[in-house]
């Protein structure tokens, strides 16, 4: 579907829905939501509404839900202290038509998708602080011949005068050892097929130390050359550890 932007920053929709106008920020909300498949209101607020008051994102997201461009899936699980978490959104039927997205709406909160968005948000926070510059990034990045990285990131570290790239695997602690080894084997086949001078580190990002220990044991049983390309990092330590790689 074609769009155009007028001088007031509104995106006029041609085609299926007439008489409806979206701002450029509305369109950015839909695009970001589609990229990660699901996002929490906290992701959208920090990434797209940092220059606005706290009430603005609630109003915008509420309007997009009423118009059918967004669908509210539920709430994200609260933290250790309990309580209700942030609302989670996916594209609604009108949003899927607008962005020409196939498939059905998901009935439940996808915690893996949310943690991928968390990881991207951490990179953007580090960029805001001047720690790094995110040059390129992609979700579900194809790594031929057989792997798709949850998140690919190419970054500059200005204070270190260097650049680096990472294939980030967001681990929820649900995959068995055989599946982890299969994934690593896929990355190793990519290394063998690559003609580049440099192959990005494969970084498993986990929430809990116990899972880090488990994955570290799996990695330590791999051939030495495969161990060299692998890292297992705790989410809170992600940015400082990437800076050391």
mmCIF file of N, CA and C in Angstrom, residues 8-122:
data_model
loop_
_atom_site.group_PDB
_atom_site.id
_atom_site.type_symbol
_atom_site.label_atom_id
_atom_site.label_comp_id
_atom_site.label_asym_id
_atom_site.label_seq_id
_atom_site.Cartn_x
_atom_site.Cartn_y
_atom_site.Cartn_z
ATOM 1 N N UNK A 8 2.472 18.457 7.377
ATOM 2 C CA UNK A 8 2.197 18.390 8.809
ATOM 3 C C UNK A 8 2.665 17.066 9.416
ATOM 4 N N UNK A 9 3.298 16.224 8.597
ATOM 5 C CA UNK A 9 3.802 14.965 9.121
ATOM 6 C C UNK A 9 2.749 13.895 9.216
ATOM 7 N N UNK A 10 1.658 14.016 8.480
ATOM 8 C CA UNK A 10 0.622 12.997 8.486
ATOM 9 C C UNK A 10 0.798 12.070 7.299
ATOM 10 N N UNK A 11 0.566 10.796 7.541
ATOM 11 C CA UNK A 11 0.649 9.825 6.468
ATOM 12 C C UNK A 11 -0.764 9.518 6.007
ATOM 13 N N UNK A 12 -1.084 9.894 4.775
ATOM 14 C CA UNK A 12 -2.398 9.592 4.237
ATOM 15 C C UNK A 12 -2.425 8.188 3.690
ATOM 16 N N UNK A 13 -3.472 7.446 3.959
ATOM 17 C CA UNK A 13 -3.559 6.066 3.533
ATOM 18 C C UNK A 13 -4.409 5.970 2.286
ATOM 19 N N UNK A 14 -3.882 5.349 1.272
ATOM 20 C CA UNK A 14 -4.670 5.096 0.083
ATOM 21 C C UNK A 14 -5.066 3.631 0.086
ATOM 22 N N UNK A 15 -6.204 3.311 -0.463
ATOM 23 C CA UNK A 15 -6.570 1.900 -0.578
ATOM 24 C C UNK A 15 -7.683 1.514 0.343
ATOM 25 N N UNK A 16 -7.413 0.546 1.246
ATOM 26 C CA UNK A 16 -8.464 -0.154 1.965
ATOM 27 C C UNK A 16 -9.218 0.724 2.958
ATOM 28 N N UNK A 17 -8.488 1.619 3.635
ATOM 29 C CA UNK A 17 -9.149 2.470 4.634
ATOM 30 C C UNK A 17 -9.053 3.909 4.156
ATOM 31 N N UNK A 18 -10.181 4.535 3.867
ATOM 32 C CA UNK A 18 -10.182 5.913 3.396
ATOM 33 C C UNK A 18 -10.650 6.822 4.522
ATOM 34 N N UNK A 19 -10.236 8.093 4.439
ATOM 35 C CA UNK A 19 -10.656 9.060 5.435
ATOM 36 C C UNK A 19 -9.926 8.941 6.750
ATOM 37 N N UNK A 20 -8.866 8.134 6.823
ATOM 38 C CA UNK A 20 -8.100 7.944 8.047
ATOM 39 C C UNK A 20 -6.695 8.475 7.821
ATOM 40 N N UNK A 21 -6.214 9.271 8.748
ATOM 41 C CA UNK A 21 -4.862 9.797 8.655
ATOM 42 C C UNK A 21 -4.038 9.322 9.834
ATOM 43 N N UNK A 22 -2.805 8.944 9.551
ATOM 44 C CA UNK A 22 -1.858 8.575 10.589
ATOM 45 C C UNK A 22 -0.688 9.543 10.543
ATOM 46 N N UNK A 23 -0.174 9.914 11.697
ATOM 47 C CA UNK A 23 1.036 10.721 11.733
ATOM 48 C C UNK A 23 2.232 9.835 11.419
ATOM 49 N N UNK A 24 3.357 10.463 11.135
ATOM 50 C CA UNK A 24 4.576 9.697 10.901
ATOM 51 C C UNK A 24 4.935 8.886 12.137
ATOM 52 N N UNK A 25 4.669 9.439 13.319
ATOM 53 C CA UNK A 25 4.971 8.695 14.534
ATOM 54 C C UNK A 25 4.060 7.482 14.678
ATOM 55 N N UNK A 26 2.797 7.614 14.275
ATOM 56 C CA UNK A 26 1.904 6.454 14.264
ATOM 57 C C UNK A 26 2.488 5.345 13.393
ATOM 58 N N UNK A 27 2.925 5.745 12.213
ATOM 59 C CA UNK A 27 3.483 4.769 11.281
ATOM 60 C C UNK A 27 4.743 4.132 11.856
ATOM 61 N N UNK A 28 5.557 4.921 12.555
ATOM 62 C CA UNK A 28 6.758 4.381 13.200
ATOM 63 C C UNK A 28 6.387 3.359 14.276
ATOM 64 N N UNK A 29 5.314 3.633 15.011
ATOM 65 C CA UNK A 29 4.834 2.682 16.021
ATOM 66 C C UNK A 29 4.478 1.355 15.366
ATOM 67 N N UNK A 30 3.740 1.416 14.267
ATOM 68 C CA UNK A 30 3.318 0.199 13.585
ATOM 69 C C UNK A 30 4.515 -0.550 13.009
ATOM 70 N N UNK A 31 5.449 0.182 12.435
ATOM 71 C CA UNK A 31 6.620 -0.455 11.841
ATOM 72 C C UNK A 31 7.461 -1.153 12.902
ATOM 73 N N UNK A 32 7.695 -0.481 14.031
ATOM 74 C CA UNK A 32 8.484 -1.077 15.103
ATOM 75 C C UNK A 32 7.780 -2.297 15.683
ATOM 76 N N UNK A 33 6.472 -2.208 15.836
ATOM 77 C CA UNK A 33 5.704 -3.337 16.352
ATOM 78 C C UNK A 33 5.816 -4.528 15.407
ATOM 79 N N UNK A 34 5.699 -4.269 14.122
ATOM 80 C CA UNK A 34 5.821 -5.346 13.138
ATOM 81 C C UNK A 34 7.213 -5.964 13.155
ATOM 82 N N UNK A 35 8.234 -5.150 13.316
ATOM 83 C CA UNK A 35 9.612 -5.638 13.288
ATOM 84 C C UNK A 35 9.846 -6.698 14.353
ATOM 85 N N UNK A 36 9.320 -6.475 15.558
ATOM 86 C CA UNK A 36 9.555 -7.398 16.666
ATOM 87 C C UNK A 36 8.397 -8.374 16.875
ATOM 88 N N UNK A 37 7.337 -8.227 16.129
ATOM 89 C CA UNK A 37 6.086 -9.008 16.201
ATOM 90 C C UNK A 37 5.246 -8.634 17.417
ATOM 91 N N UNK A 38 5.876 -8.402 18.550
ATOM 92 C CA UNK A 38 5.199 -7.858 19.728
ATOM 93 C C UNK A 38 6.158 -6.921 20.457
ATOM 94 N N UNK A 39 5.608 -5.854 21.019
ATOM 95 C CA UNK A 39 6.393 -4.937 21.836
ATOM 96 C C UNK A 39 5.558 -4.510 23.034
ATOM 97 N N UNK A 40 6.227 -4.123 24.099
ATOM 98 C CA UNK A 40 5.540 -3.579 25.264
ATOM 99 C C UNK A 40 5.419 -2.067 25.123
ATOM 100 N N UNK A 41 4.474 -1.509 25.846
ATOM 101 C CA UNK A 41 4.303 -0.059 25.814
ATOM 102 C C UNK A 41 5.578 0.657 26.243
ATOM 103 N N UNK A 42 6.354 0.036 27.123
ATOM 104 C CA UNK A 42 7.603 0.641 27.584
ATOM 105 C C UNK A 42 8.622 0.752 26.447
ATOM 106 N N UNK A 43 8.663 -0.235 25.567
ATOM 107 C CA UNK A 43 9.554 -0.151 24.405
ATOM 108 C C UNK A 43 9.178 1.034 23.526
ATOM 109 N N UNK A 44 7.907 1.118 23.205
ATOM 110 C CA UNK A 44 7.438 2.179 22.311
ATOM 111 C C UNK A 44 7.632 3.548 22.937
ATOM 112 N N UNK A 45 7.348 3.664 24.229
ATOM 113 C CA UNK A 45 7.468 4.961 24.895
ATOM 114 C C UNK A 45 8.896 5.466 24.861
ATOM 115 N N UNK A 46 9.848 4.599 25.171
ATOM 116 C CA UNK A 46 11.238 5.045 25.252
ATOM 117 C C UNK A 46 11.864 5.254 23.874
ATOM 118 N N UNK A 47 11.506 4.410 22.928
ATOM 119 C CA UNK A 47 12.130 4.495 21.614
ATOM 120 C C UNK A 47 11.528 5.585 20.728
ATOM 121 N N UNK A 48 10.220 5.831 20.874
ATOM 122 C CA UNK A 48 9.544 6.724 19.938
ATOM 123 C C UNK A 48 8.908 7.956 20.574
ATOM 124 N N UNK A 49 8.800 7.980 21.908
ATOM 125 C CA UNK A 49 8.120 9.098 22.563
ATOM 126 C C UNK A 49 8.969 9.733 23.653
ATOM 127 N N UNK A 50 10.284 9.590 23.547
ATOM 128 C CA UNK A 50 11.157 10.134 24.592
ATOM 129 C C UNK A 50 11.054 11.645 24.698
ATOM 130 N N UNK A 51 10.598 12.288 23.620
ATOM 131 C CA UNK A 51 10.500 13.747 23.608
ATOM 132 C C UNK A 51 9.115 14.242 24.013
ATOM 133 N N UNK A 52 8.250 13.356 24.445
ATOM 134 C CA UNK A 52 6.884 13.724 24.799
ATOM 135 C C UNK A 52 6.584 13.397 26.261
ATOM 136 N N UNK A 53 5.513 13.968 26.773
ATOM 137 C CA UNK A 53 5.106 13.690 28.148
ATOM 138 C C UNK A 53 4.603 12.257 28.253
ATOM 139 N N UNK A 54 4.522 11.751 29.489
ATOM 140 C CA UNK A 54 4.155 10.359 29.719
ATOM 141 C C UNK A 54 2.743 10.031 29.235
ATOM 142 N N UNK A 55 1.881 11.014 29.160
ATOM 143 C CA UNK A 55 0.493 10.741 28.768
ATOM 144 C C UNK A 55 0.331 10.549 27.259
ATOM 145 N N UNK A 56 1.281 11.059 26.472
ATOM 146 C CA UNK A 56 1.129 11.030 25.012
ATOM 147 C C UNK A 56 1.124 9.613 24.457
ATOM 148 N N UNK A 57 2.101 8.742 24.812
ATOM 149 C CA UNK A 57 2.059 7.396 24.234
ATOM 150 C C UNK A 57 0.788 6.642 24.563
ATOM 151 N N UNK A 58 0.259 6.792 25.764
ATOM 152 C CA UNK A 58 -0.992 6.106 26.116
ATOM 153 C C UNK A 58 -2.127 6.536 25.201
ATOM 154 N N UNK A 59 -2.194 7.829 24.915
ATOM 155 C CA UNK A 59 -3.248 8.333 24.037
ATOM 156 C C UNK A 59 -3.074 7.817 22.614
ATOM 157 N N UNK A 60 -1.832 7.839 22.127
ATOM 158 C CA UNK A 60 -1.562 7.397 20.759
ATOM 159 C C UNK A 60 -1.859 5.913 20.615
ATOM 160 N N UNK A 61 -1.359 5.109 21.543
ATOM 161 C CA UNK A 61 -1.567 3.667 21.452
ATOM 162 C C UNK A 61 -3.047 3.320 21.595
ATOM 163 N N UNK A 62 -3.747 4.026 22.479
ATOM 164 C CA UNK A 62 -5.184 3.798 22.630
ATOM 165 C C UNK A 62 -5.936 4.095 21.350
ATOM 166 N N UNK A 63 -5.557 5.174 20.671
ATOM 167 C CA UNK A 63 -6.225 5.524 19.416
ATOM 168 C C UNK A 63 -5.950 4.488 18.337
ATOM 169 N N UNK A 64 -4.708 4.014 18.254
ATOM 170 C CA UNK A 64 -4.374 3.018 17.246
ATOM 171 C C UNK A 64 -5.076 1.688 17.501
ATOM 172 N N UNK A 65 -5.307 1.368 18.770
ATOM 173 C CA UNK A 65 -6.091 0.163 19.099
ATOM 174 C C UNK A 65 -7.536 0.341 18.669
ATOM 175 N N UNK A 66 -8.120 1.501 18.975
ATOM 176 C CA UNK A 66 -9.524 1.747 18.606
ATOM 177 C C UNK A 66 -9.728 1.690 17.095
ATOM 178 N N UNK A 67 -8.723 2.161 16.339
ATOM 179 C CA UNK A 67 -8.820 2.154 14.885
ATOM 180 C C UNK A 67 -8.484 0.791 14.284
ATOM 181 N N UNK A 68 -8.018 -0.133 15.115
ATOM 182 C CA UNK A 68 -7.712 -1.474 14.634
ATOM 183 C C UNK A 68 -6.316 -1.653 14.092
ATOM 184 N N UNK A 69 -5.470 -0.615 14.198
ATOM 185 C CA UNK A 69 -4.101 -0.737 13.698
ATOM 186 C C UNK A 69 -3.218 -1.517 14.662
ATOM 187 N N UNK A 70 -3.516 -1.422 15.943
ATOM 188 C CA UNK A 70 -2.824 -2.205 16.952
ATOM 189 C C UNK A 70 -3.824 -3.098 17.669
ATOM 190 N N UNK A 71 -3.307 -4.191 18.210
ATOM 191 C CA UNK A 71 -4.110 -5.077 19.047
ATOM 192 C C UNK A 71 -3.383 -5.272 20.367
ATOM 193 N N UNK A 72 -4.113 -5.138 21.451
ATOM 194 C CA UNK A 72 -3.520 -5.318 22.778
ATOM 195 C C UNK A 72 -3.597 -6.795 23.151
ATOM 196 N N UNK A 73 -2.423 -7.414 23.358
ATOM 197 C CA UNK A 73 -2.368 -8.858 23.610
ATOM 198 C C UNK A 73 -2.641 -9.176 25.072
ATOM 199 N N UNK A 74 -2.146 -8.351 25.954
ATOM 200 C CA UNK A 74 -2.259 -8.586 27.389
ATOM 201 C C UNK A 74 -1.202 -7.774 28.103
ATOM 202 N N UNK A 75 -0.832 -8.216 29.280
ATOM 203 C CA UNK A 75 0.213 -7.534 30.037
ATOM 204 C C UNK A 75 1.445 -8.416 30.134
ATOM 205 N N UNK A 76 2.570 -7.764 30.133
ATOM 206 C CA UNK A 76 3.826 -8.469 30.371
ATOM 207 C C UNK A 76 3.884 -8.882 31.832
ATOM 208 N N UNK A 77 4.479 -10.037 32.089
ATOM 209 C CA UNK A 77 4.614 -10.489 33.472
ATOM 210 C C UNK A 77 5.384 -9.468 34.280
ATOM 211 N N UNK A 78 4.928 -9.223 35.527
ATOM 212 C CA UNK A 78 5.595 -8.261 36.393
ATOM 213 C C UNK A 78 6.952 -8.765 36.842
ATOM 214 N N UNK A 79 7.721 -7.905 37.469
ATOM 215 C CA UNK A 79 9.057 -8.273 37.936
ATOM 216 C C UNK A 79 9.008 -9.082 39.212
ATOM 217 N N UNK A 80 10.158 -9.163 39.873
ATOM 218 C CA UNK A 80 10.264 -9.943 41.103
ATOM 219 C C UNK A 80 9.330 -9.438 42.190
ATOM 220 N N UNK A 81 9.000 -8.163 42.140
ATOM 221 C CA UNK A 81 8.144 -7.586 43.169
ATOM 222 C C UNK A 81 6.661 -7.799 42.877
ATOM 223 N N UNK A 82 6.375 -8.463 41.764
ATOM 224 C CA UNK A 82 4.978 -8.723 41.422
ATOM 225 C C UNK A 82 4.317 -7.508 40.811
ATOM 226 N N UNK A 83 3.003 -7.559 40.710
ATOM 227 C CA UNK A 83 2.264 -6.458 40.117
ATOM 228 C C UNK A 83 2.120 -6.634 38.617
ATOM 229 N N UNK A 84 1.212 -5.862 38.050
ATOM 230 C CA UNK A 84 0.946 -5.955 36.615
ATOM 231 C C UNK A 84 2.068 -5.309 35.825
ATOM 232 N N UNK A 85 2.439 -5.944 34.719
ATOM 233 C CA UNK A 85 3.469 -5.405 33.860
ATOM 234 C C UNK A 85 2.879 -4.515 32.780
ATOM 235 N N UNK A 86 3.736 -4.064 31.875
ATOM 236 C CA UNK A 86 3.313 -3.169 30.803
ATOM 237 C C UNK A 86 2.413 -3.905 29.818
ATOM 238 N N UNK A 87 1.534 -3.152 29.166
ATOM 239 C CA UNK A 87 0.706 -3.730 28.116
ATOM 240 C C UNK A 87 1.576 -4.128 26.933
ATOM 241 N N UNK A 88 1.174 -5.197 26.268
ATOM 242 C CA UNK A 88 1.889 -5.715 25.106
ATOM 243 C C UNK A 88 1.002 -5.553 23.875
ATOM 244 N N UNK A 89 1.628 -5.124 22.768
ATOM 245 C CA UNK A 89 0.888 -4.842 21.535
ATOM 246 C C UNK A 89 1.448 -5.644 20.371
ATOM 247 N N UNK A 90 0.569 -5.954 19.440
ATOM 248 C CA UNK A 90 0.939 -6.474 18.133
ATOM 249 C C UNK A 90 0.105 -5.726 17.098
ATOM 250 N N UNK A 91 0.411 -5.923 15.832
ATOM 251 C CA UNK A 91 -0.398 -5.286 14.803
ATOM 252 C C UNK A 91 -1.830 -5.821 14.842
ATOM 253 N N UNK A 92 -2.794 -4.909 14.725
ATOM 254 C CA UNK A 92 -4.176 -5.309 14.574
ATOM 255 C C UNK A 92 -4.482 -5.599 13.110
ATOM 256 N N UNK A 93 -5.735 -5.879 12.835
ATOM 257 C CA UNK A 93 -6.094 -6.258 11.464
ATOM 258 C C UNK A 93 -5.827 -5.125 10.477
ATOM 259 N N UNK A 94 -6.192 -3.906 10.845
ATOM 260 C CA UNK A 94 -5.938 -2.778 9.942
ATOM 261 C C UNK A 94 -4.451 -2.537 9.767
ATOM 262 N N UNK A 95 -3.676 -2.704 10.844
ATOM 263 C CA UNK A 95 -2.230 -2.539 10.749
ATOM 264 C C UNK A 95 -1.593 -3.583 9.857
ATOM 265 N N UNK A 96 -2.102 -4.802 9.926
ATOM 266 C CA UNK A 96 -1.561 -5.867 9.088
ATOM 267 C C UNK A 96 -1.897 -5.633 7.620
ATOM 268 N N UNK A 97 -3.077 -5.105 7.371
ATOM 269 C CA UNK A 97 -3.433 -4.749 5.995
ATOM 270 C C UNK A 97 -2.552 -3.618 5.477
ATOM 271 N N UNK A 98 -2.336 -2.626 6.317
ATOM 272 C CA UNK A 98 -1.536 -1.474 5.915
ATOM 273 C C UNK A 98 -0.113 -1.876 5.555
ATOM 274 N N UNK A 99 0.489 -2.724 6.397
ATOM 275 C CA UNK A 99 1.874 -3.134 6.181
ATOM 276 C C UNK A 99 1.982 -4.426 5.375
ATOM 277 N N UNK A 100 0.835 -4.926 4.932
ATOM 278 C CA UNK A 100 0.788 -6.128 4.094
ATOM 279 C C UNK A 100 1.460 -7.308 4.777
ATOM 280 N N UNK A 101 1.012 -7.565 6.005
ATOM 281 C CA UNK A 101 1.554 -8.654 6.818
ATOM 282 C C UNK A 101 0.582 -9.828 6.773
ATOM 283 N N UNK A 102 1.086 -10.994 6.440
ATOM 284 C CA UNK A 102 0.260 -12.198 6.416
ATOM 285 C C UNK A 102 0.247 -12.863 7.790
ATOM 286 N N UNK A 103 -0.624 -13.837 7.941
ATOM 287 C CA UNK A 103 -0.676 -14.605 9.173
ATOM 288 C C UNK A 103 -1.734 -14.116 10.135
ATOM 289 N N UNK A 104 -1.882 -14.858 11.213
ATOM 290 C CA UNK A 104 -2.920 -14.584 12.193
ATOM 291 C C UNK A 104 -2.376 -13.802 13.391
ATOM 292 N N UNK A 105 -3.290 -13.176 14.111
ATOM 293 C CA UNK A 105 -2.923 -12.527 15.358
ATOM 294 C C UNK A 105 -2.541 -13.592 16.385
ATOM 295 N N UNK A 106 -1.526 -13.295 17.189
ATOM 296 C CA UNK A 106 -1.099 -14.229 18.227
ATOM 297 C C UNK A 106 -1.974 -14.048 19.459
ATOM 298 N N UNK A 107 -2.441 -15.137 20.069
ATOM 299 C CA UNK A 107 -3.367 -15.017 21.201
ATOM 300 C C UNK A 107 -2.697 -14.694 22.529
ATOM 301 N N UNK A 108 -1.377 -14.933 22.636
ATOM 302 C CA UNK A 108 -0.685 -14.797 23.916
ATOM 303 C C UNK A 108 0.546 -13.908 23.806
ATOM 304 N N UNK A 109 0.974 -13.421 24.954
ATOM 305 C CA UNK A 109 2.208 -12.628 25.025
ATOM 306 C C UNK A 109 3.394 -13.514 24.651
ATOM 307 N N UNK A 110 4.243 -13.005 23.767
ATOM 308 C CA UNK A 110 5.436 -13.718 23.319
ATOM 309 C C UNK A 110 6.644 -13.141 24.054
ATOM 310 N N UNK A 111 7.064 -13.813 25.116
ATOM 311 C CA UNK A 111 8.144 -13.292 25.944
ATOM 312 C C UNK A 111 9.483 -13.265 25.210
ATOM 313 N N UNK A 112 9.673 -14.179 24.283
ATOM 314 C CA UNK A 112 10.911 -14.172 23.505
ATOM 315 C C UNK A 112 10.993 -12.922 22.643
ATOM 316 N N UNK A 113 9.897 -12.595 21.960
ATOM 317 C CA UNK A 113 9.873 -11.386 21.137
ATOM 318 C C UNK A 113 10.132 -10.149 21.986
ATOM 319 N N UNK A 114 9.583 -10.127 23.182
ATOM 320 C CA UNK A 114 9.777 -8.972 24.066
ATOM 321 C C UNK A 114 11.228 -8.847 24.511
ATOM 322 N N UNK A 115 11.892 -9.984 24.734
ATOM 323 C CA UNK A 115 13.293 -9.902 25.154
ATOM 324 C C UNK A 115 14.189 -9.503 23.989
ATOM 325 N N UNK A 116 13.827 -9.875 22.769
ATOM 326 C CA UNK A 116 14.565 -9.369 21.608
ATOM 327 C C UNK A 116 14.452 -7.847 21.572
ATOM 328 N N UNK A 117 13.240 -7.339 21.800
ATOM 329 C CA UNK A 117 13.041 -5.881 21.841
ATOM 330 C C UNK A 117 13.801 -5.262 23.014
ATOM 331 N N UNK A 118 13.853 -5.955 24.149
ATOM 332 C CA UNK A 118 14.639 -5.472 25.294
ATOM 333 C C UNK A 118 16.100 -5.290 24.902
ATOM 334 N N UNK A 119 16.631 -6.269 24.186
ATOM 335 C CA UNK A 119 18.039 -6.245 23.796
ATOM 336 C C UNK A 119 18.318 -5.087 22.845
ATOM 337 N N UNK A 120 17.422 -4.894 21.894
ATOM 338 C CA UNK A 120 17.558 -3.757 20.986
ATOM 339 C C UNK A 120 17.498 -2.441 21.766
ATOM 340 N N UNK A 121 16.608 -2.357 22.726
ATOM 341 C CA UNK A 121 16.485 -1.144 23.527
ATOM 342 C C UNK A 121 17.770 -0.876 24.310
ATOM 343 N N UNK A 122 18.408 -1.929 24.825
ATOM 344 C CA UNK A 122 19.681 -1.748 25.528
ATOM 345 C C UNK A 122 20.747 -1.155 24.606
#
